[in-house]
Coordinates of N, CA and C in Angstrom, one line a residue:
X100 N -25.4 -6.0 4.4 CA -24.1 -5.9 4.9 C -23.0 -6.3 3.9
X101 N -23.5 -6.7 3.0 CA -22.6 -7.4 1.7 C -23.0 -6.7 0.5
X102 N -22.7 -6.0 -0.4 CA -22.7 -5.5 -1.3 C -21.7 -5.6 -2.7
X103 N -21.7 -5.5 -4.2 CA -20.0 -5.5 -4.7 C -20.2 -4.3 -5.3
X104 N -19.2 -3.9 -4.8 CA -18.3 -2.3 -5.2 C -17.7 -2.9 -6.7
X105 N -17.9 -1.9 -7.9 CA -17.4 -2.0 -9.0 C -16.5 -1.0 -8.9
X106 N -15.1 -1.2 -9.8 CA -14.5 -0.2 -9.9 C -14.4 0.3 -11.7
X107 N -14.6 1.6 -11.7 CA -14.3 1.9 -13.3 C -12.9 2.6 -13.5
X108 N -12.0 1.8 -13.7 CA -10.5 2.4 -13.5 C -10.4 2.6 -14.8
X109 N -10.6 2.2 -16.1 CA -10.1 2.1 -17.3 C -9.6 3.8 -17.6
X110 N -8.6 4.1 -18.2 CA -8.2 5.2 -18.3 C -8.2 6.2 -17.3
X111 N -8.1 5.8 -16.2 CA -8.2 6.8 -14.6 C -7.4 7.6 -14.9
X112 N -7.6 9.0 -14.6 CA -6.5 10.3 -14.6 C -5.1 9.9 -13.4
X113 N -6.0 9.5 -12.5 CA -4.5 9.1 -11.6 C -3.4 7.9 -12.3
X114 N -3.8 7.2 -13.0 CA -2.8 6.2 -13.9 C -2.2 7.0 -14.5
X115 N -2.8 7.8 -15.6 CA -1.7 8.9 -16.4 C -0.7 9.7 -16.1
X116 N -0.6 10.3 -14.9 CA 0.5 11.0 -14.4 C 1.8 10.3 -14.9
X117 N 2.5 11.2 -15.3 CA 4.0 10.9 -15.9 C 4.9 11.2 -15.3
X118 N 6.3 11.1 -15.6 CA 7.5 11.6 -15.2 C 7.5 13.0 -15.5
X119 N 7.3 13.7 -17.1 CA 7.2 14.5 -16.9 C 5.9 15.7 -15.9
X120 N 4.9 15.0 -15.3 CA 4.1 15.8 -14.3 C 4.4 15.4 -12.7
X121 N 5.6 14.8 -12.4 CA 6.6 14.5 -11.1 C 7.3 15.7 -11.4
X122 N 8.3 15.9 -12.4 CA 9.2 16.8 -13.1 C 8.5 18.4 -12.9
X123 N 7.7 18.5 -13.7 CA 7.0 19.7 -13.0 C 6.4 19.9 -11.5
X124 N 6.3 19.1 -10.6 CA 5.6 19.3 -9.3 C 6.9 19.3 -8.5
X125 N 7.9 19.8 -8.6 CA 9.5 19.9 -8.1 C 9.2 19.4 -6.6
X126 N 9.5 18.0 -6.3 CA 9.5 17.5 -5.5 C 10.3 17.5 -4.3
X127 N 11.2 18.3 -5.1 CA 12.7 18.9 -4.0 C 12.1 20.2 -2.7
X128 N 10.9 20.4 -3.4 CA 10.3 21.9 -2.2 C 9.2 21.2 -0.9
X129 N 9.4 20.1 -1.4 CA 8.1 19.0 -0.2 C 8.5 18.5 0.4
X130 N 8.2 18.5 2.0 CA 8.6 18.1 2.8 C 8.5 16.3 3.2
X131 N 7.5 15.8 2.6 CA 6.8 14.6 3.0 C 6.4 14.1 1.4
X132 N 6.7 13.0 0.5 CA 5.8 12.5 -0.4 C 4.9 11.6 0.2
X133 N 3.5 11.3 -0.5 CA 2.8 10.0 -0.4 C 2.3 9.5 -1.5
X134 N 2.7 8.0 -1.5 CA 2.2 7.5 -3.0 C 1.0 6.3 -2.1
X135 N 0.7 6.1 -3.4 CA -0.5 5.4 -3.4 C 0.1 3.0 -4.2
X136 N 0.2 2.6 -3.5 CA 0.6 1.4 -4.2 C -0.5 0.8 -5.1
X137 N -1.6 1.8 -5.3 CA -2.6 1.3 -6.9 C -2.1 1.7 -7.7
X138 N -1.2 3.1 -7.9 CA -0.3 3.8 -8.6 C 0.7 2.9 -9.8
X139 N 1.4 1.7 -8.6 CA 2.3 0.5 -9.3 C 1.3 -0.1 -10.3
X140 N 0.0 -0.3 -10.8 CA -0.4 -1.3 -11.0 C -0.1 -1.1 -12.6
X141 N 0.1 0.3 -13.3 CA -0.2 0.4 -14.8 C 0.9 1.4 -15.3
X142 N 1.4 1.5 -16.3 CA 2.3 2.5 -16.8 C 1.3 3.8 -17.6
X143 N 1.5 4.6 -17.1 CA 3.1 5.6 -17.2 C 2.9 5.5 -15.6
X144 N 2.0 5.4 -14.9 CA 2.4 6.1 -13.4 C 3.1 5.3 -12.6
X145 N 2.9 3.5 -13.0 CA 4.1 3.0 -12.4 C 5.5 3.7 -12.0
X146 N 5.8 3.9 -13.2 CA 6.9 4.9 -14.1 C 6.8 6.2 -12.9
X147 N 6.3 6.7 -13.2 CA 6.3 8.3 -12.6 C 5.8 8.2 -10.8
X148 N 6.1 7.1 -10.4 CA 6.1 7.0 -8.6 C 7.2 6.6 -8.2
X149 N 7.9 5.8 -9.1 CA 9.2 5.1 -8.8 C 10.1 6.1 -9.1
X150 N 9.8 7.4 -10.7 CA 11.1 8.3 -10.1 C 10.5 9.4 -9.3
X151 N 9.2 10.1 -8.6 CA 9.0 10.4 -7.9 C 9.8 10.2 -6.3
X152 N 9.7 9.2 -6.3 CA 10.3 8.1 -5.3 C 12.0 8.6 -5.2
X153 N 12.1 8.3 -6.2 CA 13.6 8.3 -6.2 C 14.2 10.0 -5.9
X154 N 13.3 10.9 -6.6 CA 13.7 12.0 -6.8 C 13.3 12.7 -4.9
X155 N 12.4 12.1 -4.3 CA 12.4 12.3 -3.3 C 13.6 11.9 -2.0
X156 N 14.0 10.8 -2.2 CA 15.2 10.3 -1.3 C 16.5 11.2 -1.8
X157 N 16.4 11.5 -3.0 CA 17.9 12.5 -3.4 C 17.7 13.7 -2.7
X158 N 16.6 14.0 -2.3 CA 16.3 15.5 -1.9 C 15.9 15.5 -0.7
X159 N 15.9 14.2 0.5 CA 16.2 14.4 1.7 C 14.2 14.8 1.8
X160 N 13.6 14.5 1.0 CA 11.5 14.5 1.2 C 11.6 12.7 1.9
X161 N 10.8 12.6 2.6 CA 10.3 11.7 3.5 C 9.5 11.0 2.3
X162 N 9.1 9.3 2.6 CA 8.4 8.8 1.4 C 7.6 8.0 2.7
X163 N 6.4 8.6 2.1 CA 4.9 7.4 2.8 C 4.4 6.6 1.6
X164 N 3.9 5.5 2.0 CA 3.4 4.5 1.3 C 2.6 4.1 1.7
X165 N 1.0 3.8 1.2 CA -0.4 3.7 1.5 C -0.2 2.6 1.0
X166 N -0.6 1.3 1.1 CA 0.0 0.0 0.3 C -1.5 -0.5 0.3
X167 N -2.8 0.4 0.0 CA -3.9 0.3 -0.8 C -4.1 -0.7 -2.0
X168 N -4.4 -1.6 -1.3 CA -4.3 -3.0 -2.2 C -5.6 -3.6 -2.7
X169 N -5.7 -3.3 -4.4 CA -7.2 -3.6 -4.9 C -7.0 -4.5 -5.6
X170 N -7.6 -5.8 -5.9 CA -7.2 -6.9 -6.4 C -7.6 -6.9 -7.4
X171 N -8.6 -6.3 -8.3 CA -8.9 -5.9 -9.4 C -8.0 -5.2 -10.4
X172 N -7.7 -4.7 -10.2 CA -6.3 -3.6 -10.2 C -5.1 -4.1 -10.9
X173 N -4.9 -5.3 -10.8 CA -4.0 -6.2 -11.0 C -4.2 -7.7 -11.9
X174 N -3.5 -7.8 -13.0 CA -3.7 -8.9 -14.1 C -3.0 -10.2 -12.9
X175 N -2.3 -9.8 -12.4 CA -1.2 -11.2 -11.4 C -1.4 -10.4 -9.9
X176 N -2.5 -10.8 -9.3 CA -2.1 -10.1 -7.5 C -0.7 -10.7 -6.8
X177 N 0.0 -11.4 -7.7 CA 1.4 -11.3 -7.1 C 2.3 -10.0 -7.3
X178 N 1.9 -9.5 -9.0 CA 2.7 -8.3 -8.5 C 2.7 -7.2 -8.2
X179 N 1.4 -7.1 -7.2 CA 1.2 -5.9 -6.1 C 2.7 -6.0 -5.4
X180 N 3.0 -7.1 -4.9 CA 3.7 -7.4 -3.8 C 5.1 -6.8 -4.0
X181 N 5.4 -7.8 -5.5 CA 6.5 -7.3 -6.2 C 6.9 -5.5 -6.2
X182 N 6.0 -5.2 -6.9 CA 6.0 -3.5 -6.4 C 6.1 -3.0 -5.2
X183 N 5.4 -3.1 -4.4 CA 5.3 -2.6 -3.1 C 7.0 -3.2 -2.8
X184 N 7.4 -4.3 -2.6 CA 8.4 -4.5 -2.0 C 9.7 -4.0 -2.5
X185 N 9.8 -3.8 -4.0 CA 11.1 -2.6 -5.1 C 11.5 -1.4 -4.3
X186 N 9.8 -1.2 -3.7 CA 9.5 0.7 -3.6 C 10.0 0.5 -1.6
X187 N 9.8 -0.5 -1.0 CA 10.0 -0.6 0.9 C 11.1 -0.3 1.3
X188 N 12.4 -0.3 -0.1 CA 13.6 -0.2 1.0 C 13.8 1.4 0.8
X189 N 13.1 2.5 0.5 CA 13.5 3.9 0.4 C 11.5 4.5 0.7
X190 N 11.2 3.7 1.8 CA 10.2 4.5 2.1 C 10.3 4.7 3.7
X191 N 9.8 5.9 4.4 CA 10.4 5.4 5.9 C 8.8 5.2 7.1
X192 N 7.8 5.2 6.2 CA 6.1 4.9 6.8 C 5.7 4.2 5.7
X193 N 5.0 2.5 5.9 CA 4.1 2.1 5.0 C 2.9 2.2 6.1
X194 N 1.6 2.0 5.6 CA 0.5 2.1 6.0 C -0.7 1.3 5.5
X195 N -1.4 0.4 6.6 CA -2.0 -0.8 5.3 C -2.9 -1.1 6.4
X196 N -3.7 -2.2 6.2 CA -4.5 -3.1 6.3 C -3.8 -4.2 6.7
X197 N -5.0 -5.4 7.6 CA -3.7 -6.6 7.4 C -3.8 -7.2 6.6
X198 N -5.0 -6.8 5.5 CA -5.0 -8.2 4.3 C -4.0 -7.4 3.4
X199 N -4.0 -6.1 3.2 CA -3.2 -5.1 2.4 C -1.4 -5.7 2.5
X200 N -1.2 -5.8 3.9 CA 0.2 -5.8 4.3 C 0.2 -7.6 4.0
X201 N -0.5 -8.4 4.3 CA -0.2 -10.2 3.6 C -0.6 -10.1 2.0
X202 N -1.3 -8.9 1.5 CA -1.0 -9.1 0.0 C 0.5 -8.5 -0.2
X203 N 1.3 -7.6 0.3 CA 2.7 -7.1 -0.3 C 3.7 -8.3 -0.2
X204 N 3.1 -8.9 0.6 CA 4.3 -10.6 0.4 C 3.3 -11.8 0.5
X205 N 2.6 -11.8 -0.4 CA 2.1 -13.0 -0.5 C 2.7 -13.8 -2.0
X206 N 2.8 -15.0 -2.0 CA 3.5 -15.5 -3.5 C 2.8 -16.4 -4.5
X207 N 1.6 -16.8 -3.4 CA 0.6 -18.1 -4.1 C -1.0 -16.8 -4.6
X208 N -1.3 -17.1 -5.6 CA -2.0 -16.3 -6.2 C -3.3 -16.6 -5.9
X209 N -3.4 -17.9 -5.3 CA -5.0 -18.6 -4.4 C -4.6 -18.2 -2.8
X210 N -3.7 -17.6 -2.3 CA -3.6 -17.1 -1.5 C -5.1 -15.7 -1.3
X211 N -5.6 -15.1 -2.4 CA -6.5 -14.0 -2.4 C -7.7 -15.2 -2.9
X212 N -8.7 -14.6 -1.5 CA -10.2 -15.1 -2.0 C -10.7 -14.3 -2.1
X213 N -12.2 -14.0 -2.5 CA -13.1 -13.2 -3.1 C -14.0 -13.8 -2.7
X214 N -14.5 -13.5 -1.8 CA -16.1 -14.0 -1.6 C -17.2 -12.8 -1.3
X215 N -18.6 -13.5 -2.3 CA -19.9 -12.5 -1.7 C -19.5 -11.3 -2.8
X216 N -18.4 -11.3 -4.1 CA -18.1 -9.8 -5.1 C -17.6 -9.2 -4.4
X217 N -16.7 -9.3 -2.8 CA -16.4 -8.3 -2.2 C -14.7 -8.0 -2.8
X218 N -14.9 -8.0 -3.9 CA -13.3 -7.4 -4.3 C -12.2 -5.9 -4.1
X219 N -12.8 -5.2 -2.9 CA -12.3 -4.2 -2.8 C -12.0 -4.5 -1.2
X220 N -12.3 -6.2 -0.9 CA -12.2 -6.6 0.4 C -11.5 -7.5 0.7
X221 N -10.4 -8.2 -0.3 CA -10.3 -9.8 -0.4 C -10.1 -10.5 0.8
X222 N -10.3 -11.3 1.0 CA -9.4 -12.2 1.9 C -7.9 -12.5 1.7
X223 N -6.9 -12.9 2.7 CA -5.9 -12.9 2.3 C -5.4 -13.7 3.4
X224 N -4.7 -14.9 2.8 CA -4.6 -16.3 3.8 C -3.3 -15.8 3.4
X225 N -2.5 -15.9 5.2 CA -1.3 -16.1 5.7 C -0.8 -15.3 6.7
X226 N 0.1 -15.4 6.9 CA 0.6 -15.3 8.8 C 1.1 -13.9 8.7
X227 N 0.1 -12.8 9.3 CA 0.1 -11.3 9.7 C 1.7 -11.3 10.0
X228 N 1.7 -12.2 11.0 CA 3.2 -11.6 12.0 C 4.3 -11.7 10.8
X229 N 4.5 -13.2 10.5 CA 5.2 -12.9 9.6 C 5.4 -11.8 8.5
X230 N 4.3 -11.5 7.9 CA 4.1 -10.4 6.9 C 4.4 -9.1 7.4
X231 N 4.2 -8.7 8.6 CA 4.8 -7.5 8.9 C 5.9 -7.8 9.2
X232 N 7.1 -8.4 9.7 CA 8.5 -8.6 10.0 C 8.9 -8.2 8.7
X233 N 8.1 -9.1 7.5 CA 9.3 -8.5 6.4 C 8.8 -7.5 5.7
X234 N 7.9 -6.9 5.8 CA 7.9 -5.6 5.6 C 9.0 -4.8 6.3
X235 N 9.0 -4.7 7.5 CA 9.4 -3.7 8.1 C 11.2 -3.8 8.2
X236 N 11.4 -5.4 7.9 CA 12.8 -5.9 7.1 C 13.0 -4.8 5.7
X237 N 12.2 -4.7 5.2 CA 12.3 -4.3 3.7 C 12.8 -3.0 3.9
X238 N 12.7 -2.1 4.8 CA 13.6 -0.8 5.0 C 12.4 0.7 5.5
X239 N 11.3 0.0 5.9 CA 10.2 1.1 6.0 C 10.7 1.4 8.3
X240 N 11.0 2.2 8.5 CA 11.2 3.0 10.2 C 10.1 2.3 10.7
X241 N 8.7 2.8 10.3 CA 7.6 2.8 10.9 C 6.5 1.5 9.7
X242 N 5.5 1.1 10.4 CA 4.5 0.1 9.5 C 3.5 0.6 10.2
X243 N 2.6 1.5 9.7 CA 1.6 1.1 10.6 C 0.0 0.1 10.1
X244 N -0.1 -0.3 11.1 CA -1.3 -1.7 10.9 C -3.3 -1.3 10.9
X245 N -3.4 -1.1 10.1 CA -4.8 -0.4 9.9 C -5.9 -1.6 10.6
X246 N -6.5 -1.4 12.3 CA -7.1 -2.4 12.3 C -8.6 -1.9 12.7
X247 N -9.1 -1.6 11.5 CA -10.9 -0.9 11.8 C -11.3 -0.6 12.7
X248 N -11.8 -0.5 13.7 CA -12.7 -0.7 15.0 C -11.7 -0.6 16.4
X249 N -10.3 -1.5 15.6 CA -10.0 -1.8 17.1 C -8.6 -0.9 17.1
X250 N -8.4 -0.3 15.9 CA -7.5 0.7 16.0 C -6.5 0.5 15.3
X251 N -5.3 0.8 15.6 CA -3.6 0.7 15.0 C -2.5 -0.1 15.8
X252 N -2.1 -0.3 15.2 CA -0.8 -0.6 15.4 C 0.5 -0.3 15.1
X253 N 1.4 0.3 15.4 CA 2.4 0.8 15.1 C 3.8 -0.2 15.1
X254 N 4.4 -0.9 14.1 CA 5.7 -1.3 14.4 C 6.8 -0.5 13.8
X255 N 8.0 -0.5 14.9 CA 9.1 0.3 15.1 C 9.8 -0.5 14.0
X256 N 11.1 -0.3 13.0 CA 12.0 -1.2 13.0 C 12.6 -1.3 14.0
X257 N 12.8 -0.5 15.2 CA 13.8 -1.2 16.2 C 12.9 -2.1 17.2
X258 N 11.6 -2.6 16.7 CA 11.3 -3.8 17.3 C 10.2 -3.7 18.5
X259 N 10.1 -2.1 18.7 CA 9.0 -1.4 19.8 C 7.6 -1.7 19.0
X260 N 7.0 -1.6 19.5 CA 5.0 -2.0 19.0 C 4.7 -1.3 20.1
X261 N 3.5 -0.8 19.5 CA 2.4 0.7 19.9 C 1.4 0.1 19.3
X262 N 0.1 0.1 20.5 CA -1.8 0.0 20.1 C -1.8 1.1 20.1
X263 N -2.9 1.4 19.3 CA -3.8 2.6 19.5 C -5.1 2.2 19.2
X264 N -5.8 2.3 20.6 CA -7.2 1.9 20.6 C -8.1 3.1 19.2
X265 N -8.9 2.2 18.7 CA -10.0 2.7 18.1 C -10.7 3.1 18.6
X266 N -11.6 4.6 18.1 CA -12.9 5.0 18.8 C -13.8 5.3 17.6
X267 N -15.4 4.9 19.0 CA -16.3 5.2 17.5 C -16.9 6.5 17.0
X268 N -17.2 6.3 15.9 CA -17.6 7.8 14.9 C -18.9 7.8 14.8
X269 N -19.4 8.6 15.2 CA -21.0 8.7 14.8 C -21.3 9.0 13.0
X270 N -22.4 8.1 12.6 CA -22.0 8.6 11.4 C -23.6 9.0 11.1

């Protein structure tokens, strides 16, 4: 039931995307963007999600954010957080985990444990509630709460909360 997942990111094609390959995907014809918050972790694509981003709120495209939080990924797992939270006030759906959503504001860097090599799993010590408030402070409509088994969670910014039972999948 425990296993470690390696990741081989070095030179990933999804890091390289630039401004100019946003620039060509004319982002003004899409109805919906979705970025990925592994995206923030390295330049150029840092670079090329934030004017992605940008170029999508000038043109009235909707911005989702997967706040896909890999702790390897990152020289400082503080600044996942930092990122994710630049990019929250012009997105109007984030989408996460609850360890995903207490890594986008977490500040103590022992806050992330790692146990058993499960680094594509970390733990993440601190208070959900709080961590969703300020997310959804940060400027995102909707958050929704990725909870395995037992389903979703949806919080409103205007303060409404929606379950959505989980069902199982035969696999």
């Amino acid at each position: 039931d425990r296993f470690p997942l390696v990741y081989y990111r070095d030179n990933a094609a999804d890091s390289q995307v630039t401004i100019d390959h946003v620039i060509a995907s004319d982002i003004s014809k899409c109805r919906i963007l979705q970025i990925s918050a592994t995206a923030l972790n390295i330049e150029p694509s840092r670079s090329a999600v934030f004017f992605a981003v940008e170029q999508a709120v000038a043109n009235d495209v909707e911005v989702i954010v997967d706040l896909d939080f890999r702790a390897d990924q990152w020289k400082d797992v503080r600044s996942f957080g930092l990122m994710v939270r630049a990019i929250l006030p012009k997105v109007k759906i984030a989408i996460g985990t609850e360890e995903e959503i207490m890594a986008a504001t977490l500040q103590n860097a022992d806050q992330v444990k790692i146990k058993h090599q499960q680094i594509s799993a970390p733990e993440i010590v601190g208070d959900i509630d709080k961590s969703i408030q300020k997310i959804i402070q940060s400027g995102p409509e909707i958050l929704i709460v990725k909870r395995g088994s037992k389903g979703a969670s949806i919080f409103y910014k205007d303060g409404r909360k929606q379950d959505v039972q989980g069902f199982p999948v035969e696999i």
